C-alpha cells in the first residue's frame, strides 16, 4: 500500500495531481480522488459526531465504522485492491435491525433536526449519500467492486436511524418531537376529512 507518510507537505500535489496507493498519479479533479475525498469527509463528520455524549454501544459502532471507512477509502485509492470485507456490510445490517427495532413507524418525512447528535447524524447521512454518488460515478468509469457502494448506501440508512435514536431518551420517550415535513397535499387531505 505504498509508503507510510513521513512528511506531510511534500509539494507533489502542487501540479494538481495526487498519488494513489499504487504509486500512480492522477488529476485531483478525476473521479477516484473525488470519491476518496467524500469518504474522508464522511469519516471526519463521524469524528465530530463522536464528540457528542453517546451510549457506549453506539460509540463503539461509530468507531468501527470509521475503521471500515478508512478501509473503503484505501480500496478506492488502490485500483483493483480489496480492503473492505463482506463482514463490514453484515455489521451495518445488524446495527440497522437493532436500532430500527426501537423506533416507532414514521408518519411522514422528517426534517433533519432535534438534538445536536441527531443533527450531526443527519449531516453524516447526507455526506454518505454524496460519497455513494461519487463511488457510483467512479464505478461507471472504471471497474470497481460493489462492496464500497453497498456499504455507503447502508451507512446512510443507519445514520438516519441513529438520528432518530438520538432524539429519544433511554426510556423511549421523545426528547425532541420529530419535526415532520408539512406536505401541502397532506395538509389539504387532512383538512378535507
CSV table of C-alpha atoms in Angstrom, one decimal:
chain,number,residue,atom,x,y,z
A,1,UNK,CA,0.0,0.0,0.0
A,2,UNK,CA,2.9,2.3,-0.6
A,3,UNK,CA,5.0,4.0,2.0
A,4,UNK,CA,3.5,5.5,5.1
A,5,UNK,CA,3.7,9.3,5.3
A,6,UNK,CA,6.8,10.6,6.9
A,7,UNK,CA,6.4,14.1,5.5
A,8,UNK,CA,3.0,15.9,5.1
A,9,UNK,CA,4.0,18.9,3.0
A,10,UNK,CA,5.6,17.1,0.0
A,11,UNK,CA,4.5,19.7,-2.6
A,12,UNK,CA,4.0,16.9,-5.1
A,13,UNK,CA,0.3,17.9,-5.4
A,14,UNK,CA,1.1,21.5,-6.4
A,15,UNK,CA,0.7,20.5,-10.0
A,16,UNK,CA,-3.0,19.5,-9.5
A,17,UNK,CA,-2.3,15.7,-9.2
A,18,UNK,CA,-2.4,13.3,-6.3
A,19,UNK,CA,-0.8,10.0,-5.7
A,20,UNK,CA,-2.8,6.8,-5.5
A,21,UNK,CA,-2.0,3.8,-3.3
A,22,UNK,CA,-0.4,2.0,-6.3
A,23,UNK,CA,2.1,4.9,-6.7
A,24,UNK,CA,0.4,6.3,-9.9
A,25,UNK,CA,-0.6,10.0,-10.1
A,26,UNK,CA,-3.9,11.3,-11.3
A,27,UNK,CA,-5.7,14.6,-11.6
A,28,UNK,CA,-7.2,15.8,-8.3
A,29,UNK,CA,-10.3,16.5,-10.4
A,30,UNK,CA,-10.8,12.9,-11.5
A,31,UNK,CA,-13.4,10.6,-10.2
A,32,UNK,CA,-11.2,8.5,-7.9
A,33,UNK,CA,-9.8,11.4,-5.8
A,34,UNK,CA,-13.3,12.8,-5.7
A,35,UNK,CA,-14.7,9.6,-4.2
A,36,UNK,CA,-11.8,9.3,-1.8
A,37,UNK,CA,-12.3,12.9,-0.6
A,38,UNK,CA,-16.0,12.3,0.0
A,39,UNK,CA,-15.3,9.2,2.0
A,40,UNK,CA,-12.7,11.1,4.0
A,41,UNK,CA,-15.1,13.9,4.7
A,42,UNK,CA,-17.7,11.4,5.9
A,43,UNK,CA,-15.2,9.9,8.3
A,44,UNK,CA,-14.4,13.3,9.6
A,45,UNK,CA,-18.1,14.1,10.2
A,46,UNK,CA,-18.4,10.9,12.1
A,47,UNK,CA,-15.5,12.1,14.2
A,48,UNK,CA,-17.5,15.2,15.0
A,49,UNK,CA,-20.4,13.1,16.0
A,50,UNK,CA,-18.2,11.1,18.3
A,51,UNK,CA,-17.5,14.4,20.2
A,52,UNK,CA,-21.1,14.2,21.5
A,53,UNK,CA,-22.2,12.2,24.6
A,54,UNK,CA,-23.3,8.9,23.1
A,55,UNK,CA,-24.2,5.4,24.5
A,56,UNK,CA,-21.2,3.1,24.7
A,57,UNK,CA,-22.6,0.7,22.1
A,58,UNK,CA,-23.2,3.5,19.6
A,59,UNK,CA,-19.7,4.9,20.3
A,60,UNK,CA,-18.1,1.6,19.6
A,61,UNK,CA,-20.2,1.1,16.4
A,62,UNK,CA,-19.2,4.5,15.1
A,63,UNK,CA,-15.5,3.9,15.9
A,64,UNK,CA,-15.7,0.6,14.0
A,65,UNK,CA,-17.4,2.4,11.1
A,66,UNK,CA,-14.5,4.9,11.0
A,67,UNK,CA,-12.1,1.9,10.6
A,68,UNK,CA,-14.2,0.5,7.8
A,69,UNK,CA,-14.4,3.9,6.0
A,70,UNK,CA,-10.6,4.0,6.2
A,71,UNK,CA,-10.5,0.6,4.6
A,72,UNK,CA,-13.1,1.7,2.0
A,73,UNK,CA,-11.0,4.8,1.2
A,74,UNK,CA,-7.9,2.7,0.9
A,75,UNK,CA,-9.7,0.3,-1.5
A,76,UNK,CA,-10.7,3.2,-3.7
A,77,UNK,CA,-7.2,4.6,-3.6
A,78,UNK,CA,-5.7,1.4,-5.0
A,79,UNK,CA,-7.4,0.3,-8.2
A,80,UNK,CA,-8.2,-3.4,-8.2
A,81,UNK,CA,-7.5,-3.9,-4.5
A,82,UNK,CA,-9.9,-5.2,-1.8
A,83,UNK,CA,-9.8,-3.9,1.7
A,84,UNK,CA,-13.5,-3.7,2.7
A,85,UNK,CA,-14.7,-7.1,3.7
A,86,UNK,CA,-18.2,-8.6,3.5
A,87,UNK,CA,-18.4,-8.7,7.3
A,88,UNK,CA,-18.4,-4.9,7.4
A,89,UNK,CA,-21.7,-4.8,5.5
A,90,UNK,CA,-23.2,-7.5,7.7
A,91,UNK,CA,-22.3,-5.5,10.8
A,92,UNK,CA,-24.2,-2.5,9.3
A,93,UNK,CA,-27.2,-4.6,8.6
A,94,UNK,CA,-27.2,-6.0,12.1
A,95,UNK,CA,-26.9,-2.5,13.6
A,96,UNK,CA,-29.8,-1.2,11.3
A,97,UNK,CA,-32.0,-4.0,12.5
A,98,UNK,CA,-31.1,-3.5,16.2
A,99,UNK,CA,-31.7,0.3,16.3
A,100,UNK,CA,-34.6,0.5,13.9
A,101,UNK,CA,-36.5,-2.0,16.1
A,102,UNK,CA,-36.6,0.5,18.9
A,103,UNK,CA,-38.3,3.2,16.8
A,104,UNK,CA,-42.0,3.9,16.1
A,105,UNK,CA,-43.0,3.9,12.4
A,106,UNK,CA,-42.6,7.2,10.6
A,107,UNK,CA,-45.8,9.0,9.7
A,108,UNK,CA,-44.2,11.3,7.2
A,109,UNK,CA,-40.8,12.6,6.1
A,110,UNK,CA,-38.9,14.2,8.9
A,111,UNK,CA,-36.7,17.3,8.9
A,112,UNK,CA,-33.1,16.9,9.9
A,113,UNK,CA,-33.0,18.4,13.3
A,114,UNK,CA,-33.5,17.6,17.0
A,115,UNK,CA,-30.6,17.1,19.4
A,116,UNK,CA,-27.1,18.1,18.4
A,117,UNK,CA,-26.1,14.5,17.9
A,118,UNK,CA,-29.2,13.8,15.8
A,119,UNK,CA,-28.5,16.8,13.6
A,120,UNK,CA,-24.8,15.7,13.1
A,121,UNK,CA,-26.0,12.2,12.3
A,122,UNK,CA,-28.2,13.8,9.5
A,123,UNK,CA,-25.1,15.6,8.2
A,124,UNK,CA,-23.3,12.2,8.2
A,125,UNK,CA,-26.3,10.7,6.3
A,126,UNK,CA,-26.2,13.3,3.6
A,127,UNK,CA,-22.4,13.1,3.2
A,128,UNK,CA,-22.7,9.3,3.0
A,129,UNK,CA,-25.2,9.8,0.1
A,130,UNK,CA,-22.8,12.1,-1.7
A,131,UNK,CA,-19.9,9.7,-1.2
A,132,UNK,CA,-22.1,6.9,-2.5
A,133,UNK,CA,-22.9,9.0,-5.7
A,134,UNK,CA,-19.2,9.6,-6.1
A,135,UNK,CA,-18.4,5.9,-5.9
A,136,UNK,CA,-21.2,5.1,-8.3
A,137,UNK,CA,-19.8,7.7,-10.8
A,138,UNK,CA,-16.3,6.1,-10.4
A,139,UNK,CA,-17.8,2.7,-11.0
A,140,UNK,CA,-19.3,3.9,-14.2
A,141,UNK,CA,-15.8,4.9,-15.4
A,142,UNK,CA,-13.6,2.1,-14.0
A,143,UNK,CA,-14.0,-1.4,-12.7
A,144,UNK,CA,-15.0,-1.2,-9.0
A,145,UNK,CA,-16.3,-3.9,-6.6
A,146,UNK,CA,-19.9,-3.3,-5.5
A,147,UNK,CA,-18.9,-3.5,-1.8
A,148,UNK,CA,-18.0,0.2,-1.3
A,149,UNK,CA,-21.2,1.4,-3.0
A,150,UNK,CA,-23.3,-1.0,-0.9
A,151,UNK,CA,-21.5,0.0,2.3
A,152,UNK,CA,-22.2,3.7,1.8
A,153,UNK,CA,-25.8,3.1,0.9
A,154,UNK,CA,-26.4,1.1,4.1
A,155,UNK,CA,-24.4,3.5,6.2
A,156,UNK,CA,-26.6,6.4,5.1
A,157,UNK,CA,-29.6,4.4,6.1
A,158,UNK,CA,-28.0,3.7,9.5
A,159,UNK,CA,-27.2,7.3,10.1
A,160,UNK,CA,-30.9,8.2,9.5
A,161,UNK,CA,-31.9,5.6,12.0
A,162,UNK,CA,-29.3,6.8,14.6
A,163,UNK,CA,-30.5,10.4,14.2
A,164,UNK,CA,-34.0,9.2,15.3
A,165,UNK,CA,-32.5,7.1,18.1
A,166,UNK,CA,-30.5,10.2,19.3
A,167,UNK,CA,-33.8,12.1,19.6
A,168,UNK,CA,-35.1,9.6,22.1
A,169,UNK,CA,-34.0,9.1,25.7
A,170,UNK,CA,-33.2,5.8,27.4
A,171,UNK,CA,-36.8,5.3,28.5
A,172,UNK,CA,-38.1,5.6,24.9
A,173,UNK,CA,-39.8,9.0,25.3
A,174,UNK,CA,-39.2,11.7,22.8
A,175,UNK,CA,-36.6,14.3,23.9
A,176,UNK,CA,-37.4,16.4,20.9
A,177,UNK,CA,-40.5,15.6,18.8
A,178,UNK,CA,-39.6,14.7,15.3
A,179,UNK,CA,-40.5,17.6,13.0
A,180,UNK,CA,-42.5,16.3,10.1
A,181,UNK,CA,-42.4,17.8,6.7
A,182,UNK,CA,-45.6,19.8,6.1
A,183,UNK,CA,-46.8,18.5,2.7
A,184,UNK,CA,-49.4,20.8,1.2
A,185,UNK,CA,-51.0,17.8,-0.4
A,186,UNK,CA,-51.3,16.0,3.0
A,187,UNK,CA,-52.5,19.2,4.7
A,188,UNK,CA,-55.3,19.5,2.2
A,189,UNK,CA,-56.1,15.8,2.6
A,190,UNK,CA,-56.3,16.2,6.4
A,191,UNK,CA,-58.4,19.3,6.1
A,192,UNK,CA,-61.0,17.6,3.9
A,193,UNK,CA,-61.6,14.8,6.5
